[in-house]
XYZ file of C-alpha atoms in Angstrom:
232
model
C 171.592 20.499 -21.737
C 172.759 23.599 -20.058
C 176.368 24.455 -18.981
C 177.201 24.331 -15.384
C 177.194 28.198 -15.355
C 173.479 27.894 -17.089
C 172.141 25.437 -13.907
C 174.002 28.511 -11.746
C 172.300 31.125 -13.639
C 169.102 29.778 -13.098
C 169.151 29.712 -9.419
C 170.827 33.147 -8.842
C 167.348 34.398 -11.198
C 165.493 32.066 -8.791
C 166.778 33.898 -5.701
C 166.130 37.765 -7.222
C 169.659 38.374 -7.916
C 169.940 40.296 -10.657
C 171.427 43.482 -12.283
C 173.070 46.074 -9.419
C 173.645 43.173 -6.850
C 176.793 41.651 -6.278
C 177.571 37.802 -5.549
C 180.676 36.492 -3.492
C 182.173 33.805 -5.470
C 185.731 32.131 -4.796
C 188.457 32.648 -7.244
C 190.510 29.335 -6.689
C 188.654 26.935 -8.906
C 186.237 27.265 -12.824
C 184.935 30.552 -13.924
C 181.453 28.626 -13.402
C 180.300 30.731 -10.072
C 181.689 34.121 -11.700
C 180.054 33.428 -14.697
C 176.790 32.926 -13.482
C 176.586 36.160 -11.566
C 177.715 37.968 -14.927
C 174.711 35.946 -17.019
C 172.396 37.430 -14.582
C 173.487 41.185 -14.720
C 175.324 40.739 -10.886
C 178.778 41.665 -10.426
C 181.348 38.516 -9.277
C 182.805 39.714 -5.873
C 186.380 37.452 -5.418
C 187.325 36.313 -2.206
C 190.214 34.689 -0.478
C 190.041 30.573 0.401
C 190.638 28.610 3.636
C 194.412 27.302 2.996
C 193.297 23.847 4.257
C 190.042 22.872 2.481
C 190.919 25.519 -0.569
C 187.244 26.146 -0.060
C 186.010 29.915 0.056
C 187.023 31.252 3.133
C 183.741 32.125 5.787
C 185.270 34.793 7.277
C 187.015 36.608 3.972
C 182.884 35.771 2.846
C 182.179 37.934 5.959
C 184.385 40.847 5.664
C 183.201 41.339 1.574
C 179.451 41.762 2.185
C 178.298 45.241 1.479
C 174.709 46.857 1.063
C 174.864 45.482 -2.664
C 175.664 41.835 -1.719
C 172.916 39.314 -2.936
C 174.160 35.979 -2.760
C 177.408 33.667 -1.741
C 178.365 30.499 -3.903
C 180.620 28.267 -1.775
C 182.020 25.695 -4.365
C 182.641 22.519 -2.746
C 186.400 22.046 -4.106
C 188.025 18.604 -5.346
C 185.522 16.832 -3.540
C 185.890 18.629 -0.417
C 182.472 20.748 1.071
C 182.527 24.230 2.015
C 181.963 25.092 4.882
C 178.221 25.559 4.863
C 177.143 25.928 8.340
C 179.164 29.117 8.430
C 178.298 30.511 5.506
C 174.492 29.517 6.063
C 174.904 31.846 9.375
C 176.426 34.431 7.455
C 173.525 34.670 4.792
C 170.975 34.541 7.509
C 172.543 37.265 9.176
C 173.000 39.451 6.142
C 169.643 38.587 4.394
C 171.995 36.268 1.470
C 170.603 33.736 -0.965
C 173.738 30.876 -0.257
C 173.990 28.154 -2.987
C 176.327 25.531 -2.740
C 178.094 24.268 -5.697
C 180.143 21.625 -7.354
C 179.157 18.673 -5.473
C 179.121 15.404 -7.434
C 176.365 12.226 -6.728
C 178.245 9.127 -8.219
C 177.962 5.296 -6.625
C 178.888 4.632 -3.475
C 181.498 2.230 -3.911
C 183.660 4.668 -6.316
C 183.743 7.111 -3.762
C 185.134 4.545 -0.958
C 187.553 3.049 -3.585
C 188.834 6.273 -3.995
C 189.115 7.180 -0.411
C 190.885 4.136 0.278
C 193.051 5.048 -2.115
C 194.035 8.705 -0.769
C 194.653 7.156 2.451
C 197.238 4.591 1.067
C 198.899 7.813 -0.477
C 198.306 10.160 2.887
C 200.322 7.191 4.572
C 203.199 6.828 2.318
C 203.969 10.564 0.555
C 206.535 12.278 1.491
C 208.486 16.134 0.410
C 204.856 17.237 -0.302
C 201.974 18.215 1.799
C 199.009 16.201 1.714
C 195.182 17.484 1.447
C 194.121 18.097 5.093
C 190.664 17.573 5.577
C 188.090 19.939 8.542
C 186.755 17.984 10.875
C 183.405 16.220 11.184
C 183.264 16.512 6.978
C 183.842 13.615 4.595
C 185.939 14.327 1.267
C 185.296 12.229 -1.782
C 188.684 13.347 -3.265
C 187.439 14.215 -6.679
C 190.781 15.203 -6.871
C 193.549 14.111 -4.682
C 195.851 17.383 -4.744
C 198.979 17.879 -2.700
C 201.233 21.040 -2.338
C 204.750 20.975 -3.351
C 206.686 22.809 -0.922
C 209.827 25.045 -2.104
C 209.771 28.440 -3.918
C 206.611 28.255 -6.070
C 205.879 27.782 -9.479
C 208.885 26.910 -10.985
C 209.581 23.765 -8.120
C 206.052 22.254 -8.525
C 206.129 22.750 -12.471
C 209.951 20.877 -12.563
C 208.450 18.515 -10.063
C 205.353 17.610 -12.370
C 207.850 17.487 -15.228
C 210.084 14.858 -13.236
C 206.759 13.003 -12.120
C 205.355 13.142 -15.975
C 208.924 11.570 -17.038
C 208.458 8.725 -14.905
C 205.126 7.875 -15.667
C 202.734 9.241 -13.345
C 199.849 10.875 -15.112
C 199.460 14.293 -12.855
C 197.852 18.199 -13.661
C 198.005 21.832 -12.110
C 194.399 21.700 -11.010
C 194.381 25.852 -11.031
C 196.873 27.098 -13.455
C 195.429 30.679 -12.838
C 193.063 32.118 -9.933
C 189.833 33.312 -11.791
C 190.082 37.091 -10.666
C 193.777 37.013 -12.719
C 192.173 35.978 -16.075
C 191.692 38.191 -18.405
C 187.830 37.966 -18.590
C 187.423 38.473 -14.730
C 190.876 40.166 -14.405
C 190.782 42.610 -10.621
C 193.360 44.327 -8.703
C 193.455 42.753 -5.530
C 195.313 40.219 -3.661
C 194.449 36.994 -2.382
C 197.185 35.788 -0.737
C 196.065 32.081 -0.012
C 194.438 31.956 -3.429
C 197.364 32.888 -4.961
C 199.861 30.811 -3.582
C 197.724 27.671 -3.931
C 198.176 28.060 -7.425
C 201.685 28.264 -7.491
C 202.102 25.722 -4.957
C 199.416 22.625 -5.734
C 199.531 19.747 -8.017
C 196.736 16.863 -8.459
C 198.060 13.190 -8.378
C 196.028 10.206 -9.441
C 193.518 8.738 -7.338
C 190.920 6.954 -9.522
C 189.072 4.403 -8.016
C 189.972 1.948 -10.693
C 193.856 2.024 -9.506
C 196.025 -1.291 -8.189
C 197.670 -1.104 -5.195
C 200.950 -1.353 -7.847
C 199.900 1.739 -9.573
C 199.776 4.101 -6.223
C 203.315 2.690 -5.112
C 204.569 3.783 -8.129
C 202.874 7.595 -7.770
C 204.343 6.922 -3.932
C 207.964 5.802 -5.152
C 208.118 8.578 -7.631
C 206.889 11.585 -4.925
C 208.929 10.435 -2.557
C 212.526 10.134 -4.598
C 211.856 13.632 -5.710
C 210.386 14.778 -2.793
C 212.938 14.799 -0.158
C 214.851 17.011 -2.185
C 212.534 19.461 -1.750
C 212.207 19.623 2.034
C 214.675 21.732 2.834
C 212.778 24.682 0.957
C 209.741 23.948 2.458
């Protein structure tokens, strides 16, 4: 069974894309979408995200296509969809293979559960921002990942450290933006991209969890929260 870059690979051959083209790719997120454009000879163009839906951004998509672009992979992020009307109009105006990416077919029921459960949170969090979702699009909340306001990095890593000490399982879902590793490592700035990574943290959502288990991720937020707000 091939890695998720592999399945990638495969339809970036599929389209023609191959050595001398280049492929947009987000850099919030896995290495999947860049790596796939490198197993078929392409270059990995990075672009910015959308600050709300940290999905890649249409219109930074837009301003990146050159003679040499080939193909756009929108990766649909923590369970939220890209934005694929407007990138579908983009690659039919440019000529652009667009293949979506990261979406995830599981039953019915876990999916509601786990809605259900990030609107319990949405409703009762407070000192951090909750996801925002576009309208007219439904988010599964693969992962249910807020932004802790303050100075960056060093308030949402002592915040996950407080939240970790009181017993609430939680990750950085993007330690590092893809174009600042040192595989894919470029000299440019994505200023939403970047501070996303400073800035978000993913709290538990499962489906599985009691209605005791979210108070306690909601009790725990919110007593360290509100000493964040006035940073915000």
């Amino acid at each position: 069974m091939g890695t998720p870059a592999d399945e990638l690979r495969r339809e970036l051959t599929e389209s023609g894309v191959g050595p001398g083209d280049e492929v947009i790719v987000p850099s919030y997120g896995t290495p999947d979408a860049a790596e796939a454009a490198l197993l078929v000879g392409a270059r990995p163009v990075f672009v910015d995200m959308d600050a709300d839906t940290f999905c890649i951004s249409p219109a930074a998509v837009a301003a990146a296509v050159t003679s040499r672009t080939a193909a756009v992979v929108p990766v649909h992020t923590f369970g939220h969809p890209a934005d694929m009307p407007s990138l579908l109009e983009i690659g039919a105006r440019h000529g652009l293979r667009v293949i979506g990416y990261g979406g995830v077919e599981e039953p019915a029921g876990e999916t509601i559960r786990r809605q259900a459960n990030a609107a319990y949170l949405d409703g009762k969090l407070r000192g951090v921002l909750t996801p925002r979702v576009a309208l007219g699009v439904e988010h599964t909340y693969q992962q249910y990942v807020v932004r802790v306001p303050g100075n960056g990095r060093p308030d949402r890593d002592a915040f996950a450290r407080a939240l970790r000490s009181r017993g609430v399982a939680c990750h950085v879902p993007v330690p590092t933006p893809v174009h600042r590793t040192q595989r894919f490592w470029r000299d440019l700035r994505l200023p939403a991209t970047e501070r996303a990574a400073d800035e978000c943290l993913a709290l538990p959502v499962d489906a599985g969890m009691s209605r005791r288990e979210l108070q306690r991720v909601v009790s725990a937020c919110n007593a360290l929260g509100g000493l964040l707000r006035s940073v915000a």
